[in-house]
CSV table of C-alpha atoms in Angstrom, one decimal:
chain,number,residue,atom,x,y,z
A,13,UNK,CA,116.9,76.8,104.2
A,14,UNK,CA,117.3,80.2,105.2
A,15,UNK,CA,120.3,82.1,104.5
A,16,UNK,CA,122.6,82.0,107.0
A,17,UNK,CA,124.6,85.7,106.7
A,18,UNK,CA,121.2,87.2,106.4
A,19,UNK,CA,120.3,85.3,110.1
A,20,UNK,CA,123.4,86.5,111.4
A,21,UNK,CA,122.6,90.2,110.6
A,22,UNK,CA,118.6,89.7,112.0
A,23,UNK,CA,120.4,88.9,115.3
A,24,UNK,CA,122.4,92.4,115.0
A,25,UNK,CA,119.0,94.0,114.8
A,26,UNK,CA,117.7,92.5,117.1
A,27,UNK,CA,120.9,93.4,119.4
A,28,UNK,CA,120.0,97.0,118.1
A,29,UNK,CA,116.2,96.8,118.9
A,30,UNK,CA,116.7,95.5,122.2
A,31,UNK,CA,120.0,98.3,123.2
A,32,UNK,CA,117.1,100.7,122.6
A,33,UNK,CA,114.9,99.5,124.9
A,34,UNK,CA,117.3,99.1,127.8
A,35,UNK,CA,118.6,102.3,127.4
A,36,UNK,CA,114.8,104.4,126.8
A,37,UNK,CA,113.0,101.9,129.1
A,38,UNK,CA,114.6,102.0,132.5
A,39,UNK,CA,115.6,105.9,132.1
A,40,UNK,CA,113.0,109.0,131.4
A,41,UNK,CA,110.2,107.2,129.3
A,42,UNK,CA,108.4,104.9,132.1
A,43,UNK,CA,105.1,104.9,129.5
A,44,UNK,CA,107.7,103.1,127.2
A,45,UNK,CA,107.6,99.9,129.6
A,46,UNK,CA,103.6,99.6,129.8
A,47,UNK,CA,101.8,96.6,127.5
A,48,UNK,CA,99.3,98.5,126.5
A,49,UNK,CA,102.3,100.9,124.4
A,50,UNK,CA,104.1,97.9,123.3
A,51,UNK,CA,101.3,96.4,121.7
A,52,UNK,CA,100.1,99.3,120.4
A,53,UNK,CA,103.1,99.8,118.9
A,54,UNK,CA,103.5,96.3,117.4
A,55,UNK,CA,100.0,96.4,116.3
A,56,UNK,CA,100.1,99.7,114.0
A,57,UNK,CA,103.6,98.3,113.1
A,58,UNK,CA,101.8,95.5,111.4
A,59,UNK,CA,100.8,97.3,108.4
A,60,UNK,CA,104.2,98.2,107.7
A,61,UNK,CA,105.2,94.4,108.4
A,62,UNK,CA,103.2,93.0,106.2
A,63,UNK,CA,104.3,95.3,103.5
A,64,UNK,CA,107.9,94.7,103.8
A,65,UNK,CA,107.3,90.9,103.7
A,66,UNK,CA,106.3,91.4,100.3
A,67,UNK,CA,108.9,93.6,99.3
A,68,UNK,CA,111.2,91.0,100.8
A,69,UNK,CA,109.7,88.7,98.6
A,70,UNK,CA,110.6,91.0,95.6
A,71,UNK,CA,114.1,91.8,97.0
A,72,UNK,CA,114.8,88.4,96.8
A,73,UNK,CA,113.9,87.7,93.5
A,74,UNK,CA,116.0,89.9,92.4
A,75,UNK,CA,113.5,92.8,91.8
A,76,UNK,CA,112.6,96.1,93.5
A,77,UNK,CA,108.9,97.9,93.6
A,78,UNK,CA,108.3,101.6,94.9
A,79,UNK,CA,104.8,101.6,94.2
A,80,UNK,CA,103.6,99.4,96.9
A,81,UNK,CA,101.7,102.0,98.8
A,82,UNK,CA,99.8,103.0,96.1
A,83,UNK,CA,98.6,99.6,95.4
A,84,UNK,CA,97.4,99.2,98.6
A,85,UNK,CA,95.8,102.7,99.0
A,86,UNK,CA,94.0,101.7,95.7
A,87,UNK,CA,92.9,98.5,96.9
A,88,UNK,CA,91.4,99.9,100.4
A,89,UNK,CA,89.6,102.9,98.2
A,90,UNK,CA,87.8,100.5,95.9
A,91,UNK,CA,87.0,98.0,99.0
A,92,UNK,CA,85.4,101.2,100.9
A,93,UNK,CA,83.3,101.6,97.8
A,94,UNK,CA,82.3,98.2,97.6
A,95,UNK,CA,81.5,98.3,101.3
A,96,UNK,CA,79.2,100.9,101.5
A,97,UNK,CA,77.1,99.1,98.8
A,98,UNK,CA,77.2,95.2,100.5
A,99,UNK,CA,78.7,93.6,103.8
A,100,UNK,CA,81.3,91.6,102.4
A,101,UNK,CA,82.6,90.1,105.9
A,102,UNK,CA,86.1,89.7,106.5
A,103,UNK,CA,86.7,86.6,104.4
A,104,UNK,CA,85.3,88.6,100.9
A,105,UNK,CA,87.1,91.5,102.0
A,106,UNK,CA,89.7,89.7,102.3
A,107,UNK,CA,89.8,88.2,99.3
A,108,UNK,CA,88.8,91.4,97.1
A,109,UNK,CA,92.1,93.5,98.0
A,110,UNK,CA,94.0,90.4,97.3
A,111,UNK,CA,92.2,90.3,93.9
A,112,UNK,CA,93.0,93.8,94.1
A,113,UNK,CA,96.6,94.1,94.7
A,114,UNK,CA,97.6,90.5,93.1
A,115,UNK,CA,96.5,92.2,89.6
A,116,UNK,CA,98.0,95.4,90.2
A,117,UNK,CA,101.2,93.7,91.7
A,118,UNK,CA,101.2,91.2,88.5
A,119,UNK,CA,101.0,94.1,86.1
A,120,UNK,CA,103.9,95.4,87.9
A,121,UNK,CA,106.2,92.7,87.0
A,122,UNK,CA,105.1,92.5,84.2
A,123,UNK,CA,106.3,96.0,82.8
A,124,UNK,CA,109.2,95.9,85.0
A,125,UNK,CA,110.1,92.7,83.1
A,126,UNK,CA,108.8,93.6,79.7
A,127,UNK,CA,110.7,97.2,79.7
A,128,UNK,CA,114.2,95.6,81.0
A,129,UNK,CA,115.3,99.2,82.7
A,130,UNK,CA,115.3,100.1,86.3
A,131,UNK,CA,113.3,98.5,88.3
A,132,UNK,CA,113.2,101.4,90.7
A,133,UNK,CA,112.6,103.9,87.8
A,134,UNK,CA,109.9,102.1,86.5
A,135,UNK,CA,108.0,101.7,90.1
A,136,UNK,CA,108.3,105.2,90.9
A,137,UNK,CA,106.5,105.9,87.5
A,138,UNK,CA,103.4,103.3,88.7
A,139,UNK,CA,103.8,105.0,92.2
A,140,UNK,CA,102.7,108.6,90.3
A,141,UNK,CA,100.4,107.0,88.1
A,142,UNK,CA,98.5,105.0,90.5
A,143,UNK,CA,99.0,107.4,93.0
A,144,UNK,CA,97.5,111.0,90.7
A,145,UNK,CA,95.1,108.3,89.1
A,146,UNK,CA,93.8,107.6,92.5
A,147,UNK,CA,93.5,111.2,93.8
A,148,UNK,CA,91.6,112.2,90.4
A,149,UNK,CA,89.3,110.0,90.6
A,150,UNK,CA,88.2,110.2,94.7
A,151,UNK,CA,88.8,113.8,95.1
A,152,UNK,CA,91.0,113.5,98.0
A,153,UNK,CA,87.7,112.9,100.1
A,154,UNK,CA,87.8,110.4,103.3
A,155,UNK,CA,85.4,107.6,103.1
A,156,UNK,CA,84.2,106.0,106.2
A,157,UNK,CA,80.9,104.0,105.8
A,158,UNK,CA,81.4,100.7,107.0
A,159,UNK,CA,79.5,97.6,107.9
A,160,UNK,CA,79.4,96.6,111.9
A,161,UNK,CA,81.8,93.9,111.3
A,162,UNK,CA,84.6,96.1,110.4
A,163,UNK,CA,84.6,97.7,113.9
A,164,UNK,CA,86.1,94.4,115.3
A,165,UNK,CA,89.0,95.7,116.1
A,166,UNK,CA,90.2,93.5,119.0
A,167,UNK,CA,90.0,89.7,119.0
A,168,UNK,CA,91.3,89.2,122.4
A,169,UNK,CA,91.8,91.1,125.7
A,170,UNK,CA,93.1,90.3,129.0
A,171,UNK,CA,95.7,91.4,131.9
A,172,UNK,CA,95.7,95.0,130.0
A,173,UNK,CA,96.7,93.2,126.6
A,174,UNK,CA,94.8,93.8,123.8
A,175,UNK,CA,95.1,91.3,120.4
A,176,UNK,CA,94.1,92.9,117.7
A,177,UNK,CA,93.1,91.2,114.1
A,178,UNK,CA,96.4,93.3,112.6
A,179,UNK,CA,98.7,91.4,115.0
A,180,UNK,CA,96.8,88.1,113.9
A,181,UNK,CA,97.1,88.8,110.6
A,182,UNK,CA,100.7,89.7,110.6
A,183,UNK,CA,101.8,86.5,112.3
A,184,UNK,CA,99.9,84.5,110.0
A,185,UNK,CA,101.8,86.3,107.0
A,186,UNK,CA,105.3,86.2,108.1
A,187,UNK,CA,104.4,82.3,109.3
A,188,UNK,CA,103.4,82.1,105.4
A,189,UNK,CA,106.0,84.0,103.9
A,190,UNK,CA,108.7,82.0,106.0
A,191,UNK,CA,107.1,78.6,104.7
A,192,UNK,CA,107.1,79.9,101.1
A,193,UNK,CA,110.7,81.2,100.8
A,194,UNK,CA,112.4,78.3,102.7
A,195,UNK,CA,110.3,74.7,102.1
A,196,UNK,CA,108.8,75.3,98.7
A,197,UNK,CA,110.0,74.8,95.1
A,198,UNK,CA,108.5,78.6,94.1
A,199,UNK,CA,110.9,80.3,97.4
A,200,UNK,CA,113.9,78.2,95.8
A,201,UNK,CA,113.0,79.7,92.1
A,202,UNK,CA,113.1,83.3,93.7
A,203,UNK,CA,116.3,82.9,95.1
A,204,UNK,CA,117.9,81.5,92.4
A,205,UNK,CA,116.8,83.9,89.7
A,206,UNK,CA,117.6,86.9,92.5
A,207,UNK,CA,121.1,85.1,92.8
A,208,UNK,CA,121.8,84.9,88.7
A,209,UNK,CA,119.3,85.7,86.8
A,210,UNK,CA,121.0,84.3,83.3
A,211,UNK,CA,122.3,81.1,85.7
A,212,UNK,CA,118.7,80.1,86.0
A,213,UNK,CA,117.2,81.0,83.1
A,214,UNK,CA,120.1,78.5,81.5
A,215,UNK,CA,118.7,76.2,84.2
A,216,UNK,CA,115.0,75.7,82.8
A,217,UNK,CA,113.6,78.5,85.5
A,218,UNK,CA,110.8,80.8,83.9
A,219,UNK,CA,112.5,84.4,85.1
A,220,UNK,CA,109.2,86.0,83.7
A,221,UNK,CA,106.9,84.1,85.6
A,222,UNK,CA,109.1,83.9,88.9
A,223,UNK,CA,109.2,87.6,88.8
A,224,UNK,CA,105.7,88.5,88.3
A,225,UNK,CA,104.8,85.8,91.0
A,226,UNK,CA,106.8,87.8,93.2
A,227,UNK,CA,105.4,91.2,92.2
A,228,UNK,CA,101.8,89.7,92.6
A,229,UNK,CA,102.7,88.7,96.1
A,230,UNK,CA,103.7,91.5,96.8
A,231,UNK,CA,100.7,93.3,95.4
A,232,UNK,CA,98.3,91.0,97.6
A,233,UNK,CA,99.9,91.8,101.0
A,234,UNK,CA,100.0,95.7,99.9
A,235,UNK,CA,95.8,95.1,99.3
A,236,UNK,CA,95.9,93.2,102.8
A,237,UNK,CA,97.5,96.1,104.5
A,238,UNK,CA,95.3,98.5,103.2
A,239,UNK,CA,92.6,96.4,104.3
A,240,UNK,CA,94.5,96.4,108.1
A,241,UNK,CA,94.9,99.8,108.3
A,242,UNK,CA,91.5,101.0,106.8
A,243,UNK,CA,90.5,99.2,109.8
A,244,UNK,CA,92.9,100.1,112.1
A,245,UNK,CA,91.5,103.8,111.6
A,246,UNK,CA,88.1,103.0,110.8
A,247,UNK,CA,88.6,105.5,107.7
A,248,UNK,CA,89.8,105.3,104.3
A,249,UNK,CA,91.6,108.3,103.1
A,250,UNK,CA,93.2,108.2,99.4
A,251,UNK,CA,97.1,108.6,99.4
A,252,UNK,CA,97.5,108.2,103.3
A,253,UNK,CA,99.3,105.2,102.9
A,254,UNK,CA,102.1,106.7,100.3
A,255,UNK,CA,105.1,108.3,101.5
A,256,UNK,CA,106.1,105.3,104.2
A,257,UNK,CA,107.7,103.5,101.3
A,258,UNK,CA,111.3,104.4,103.5
A,259,UNK,CA,110.4,102.9,106.6
A,260,UNK,CA,109.2,99.6,104.7
A,261,UNK,CA,112.2,99.4,102.5
A,262,UNK,CA,114.3,100.6,105.5
A,263,UNK,CA,113.0,97.4,107.5
A,264,UNK,CA,113.4,95.2,104.9
A,265,UNK,CA,117.4,96.3,104.8
A,266,UNK,CA,117.8,96.3,107.8
A,267,UNK,CA,116.3,92.8,108.4
A,268,UNK,CA,119.3,91.6,105.9
A,269,UNK,CA,117.6,91.6,102.4
A,270,UNK,CA,119.6,92.6,99.9
A,271,UNK,CA,119.0,95.4,96.8
A,272,UNK,CA,121.1,93.1,94.6
A,273,UNK,CA,118.8,89.8,95.2
A,274,UNK,CA,118.8,86.1,96.2
A,275,UNK,CA,119.3,87.2,99.8
A,276,UNK,CA,116.9,88.0,102.3
A,277,UNK,CA,115.0,86.4,105.9
A,278,UNK,CA,111.6,86.8,107.2
A,279,UNK,CA,113.0,86.5,111.0
A,280,UNK,CA,115.7,89.8,110.0
A,281,UNK,CA,112.3,91.5,108.2
A,282,UNK,CA,110.1,91.2,111.2
A,283,UNK,CA,113.4,92.6,113.6
A,284,UNK,CA,113.7,95.2,111.0
A,285,UNK,CA,110.1,96.7,111.6
A,286,UNK,CA,110.5,96.3,115.2
A,287,UNK,CA,113.2,98.4,115.5
A,288,UNK,CA,112.0,101.1,112.9
A,289,UNK,CA,108.8,101.1,115.0
A,290,UNK,CA,111.1,101.2,118.4
A,291,UNK,CA,112.5,104.3,117.1
A,292,UNK,CA,109.3,106.3,116.2
A,293,UNK,CA,107.8,105.2,119.5
A,294,UNK,CA,110.7,106.1,121.5
A,295,UNK,CA,110.9,109.5,119.2
A,296,UNK,CA,107.3,110.5,120.1
A,297,UNK,CA,107.5,109.3,123.9
A,298,UNK,CA,110.3,111.6,124.2
A,299,UNK,CA,108.6,114.4,122.9
A,300,UNK,CA,110.8,114.8,120.0
A,301,UNK,CA,109.5,116.5,116.5
A,302,UNK,CA,108.2,113.9,114.3
A,303,UNK,CA,110.7,115.2,111.3
A,304,UNK,CA,113.1,113.5,113.0
A,305,UNK,CA,111.7,110.8,112.8
A,306,UNK,CA,113.0,110.6,108.8
A,307,UNK,CA,116.3,111.9,110.0
A,308,UNK,CA,116.3,108.7,112.0
A,309,UNK,CA,115.2,106.2,110.0
A,310,UNK,CA,117.4,107.5,107.3
A,311,UNK,CA,120.7,107.2,109.3
A,312,UNK,CA,119.5,103.7,110.1
A,313,UNK,CA,119.5,102.8,106.5
A,314,UNK,CA,122.8,103.9,106.2
A,315,UNK,CA,124.3,102.2,108.8
A,316,UNK,CA,122.7,99.5,107.9
A,317,UNK,CA,123.8,99.3,104.2
A,318,UNK,CA,127.4,100.3,105.2
A,319,UNK,CA,127.1,97.0,107.5
A,320,UNK,CA,126.3,95.0,104.6
A,321,UNK,CA,129.2,96.7,102.6
A,322,UNK,CA,131.4,95.6,105.1
A,323,UNK,CA,130.1,92.3,105.6
A,324,UNK,CA,130.2,91.6,102.1
A,325,UNK,CA,134.0,93.0,101.5
A,326,UNK,CA,135.3,90.6,103.6
A,327,UNK,CA,133.5,87.7,102.5
A,328,UNK,CA,135.7,89.1,99.1
A,329,UNK,CA,138.5,89.5,100.6
A,330,UNK,CA,138.2,85.9,102.2
A,331,UNK,CA,137.4,84.5,99.3
A,332,UNK,CA,140.2,85.6,97.0
A,333,UNK,CA,142.7,84.8,99.6
A,334,UNK,CA,141.5,81.4,99.7
A,335,UNK,CA,141.6,81.3,95.8
A,336,UNK,CA,145.3,82.8,95.8
A,337,UNK,CA,146.8,80.9,98.6
A,338,UNK,CA,149.5,78.5,97.8
A,339,UNK,CA,148.6,74.8,97.9
A,340,UNK,CA,150.4,73.0,100.5
A,341,UNK,CA,152.5,69.8,100.0
């Protein structure tokens, strides 16, 4: 069952996104209203969305991973090397990046669990290790020698609308992640571990296995996101994805996920991704400097965290009042 408070916050994100559309679509940005622009925006945001859905699972389990962009970069780089020698096709390429990403993600989870330190600090260190090793091995060279299948971006086109492979992959991953979190025993274990790790362990939950599996899921989705990004731009530039961590985490937190674990929803995360994408698209169409994108993204994250803080203060105040209220005869 989905978390009610997370769904409520997701609706707030949706209201914010709709307000942005209402303000800018009917004023000085006519290009914003075109279907082509909207679908291009969503297609580009799909890569961020796949990463955000993986981060959501880790946050729900009570963890945090900052190294996912480096994992995605390594997966797409190794895939580019493989595709230069053999035509794996879509199925083979997807399995390849999932295997690479899940392996690195599981390693991250094992390291975080073993060290028992700050997950943020540990994964920032891993981000630097992965990123530095990738740049050393690749020497920063761009790879663009791909088989013919890799150029097939659009799956369906009609009425000025193009449905891309990225958009379909994002939809499938969102549906699968929602089903896993809300309708499986694994999802319940993730929420239990993130909500109260000690209590979950006393009930017989393998905290280590649950944590590692959450990080492995993020790694697998990072691998797919790396594949989709490489296919979208038709090239692999080592480290191109590194630096997008803020957008991904911002979208997840805005969607209702908490950094303390146990809470978060797929619908909220998707809406958070769309809101971040809308902000970026509006700034570009408005001719605003790209440097302001980070400013607005950071401001939106702070506003979202402030709303979460107010929400939990009200909840604690109501709980405290209910506990201390005198019983009526």
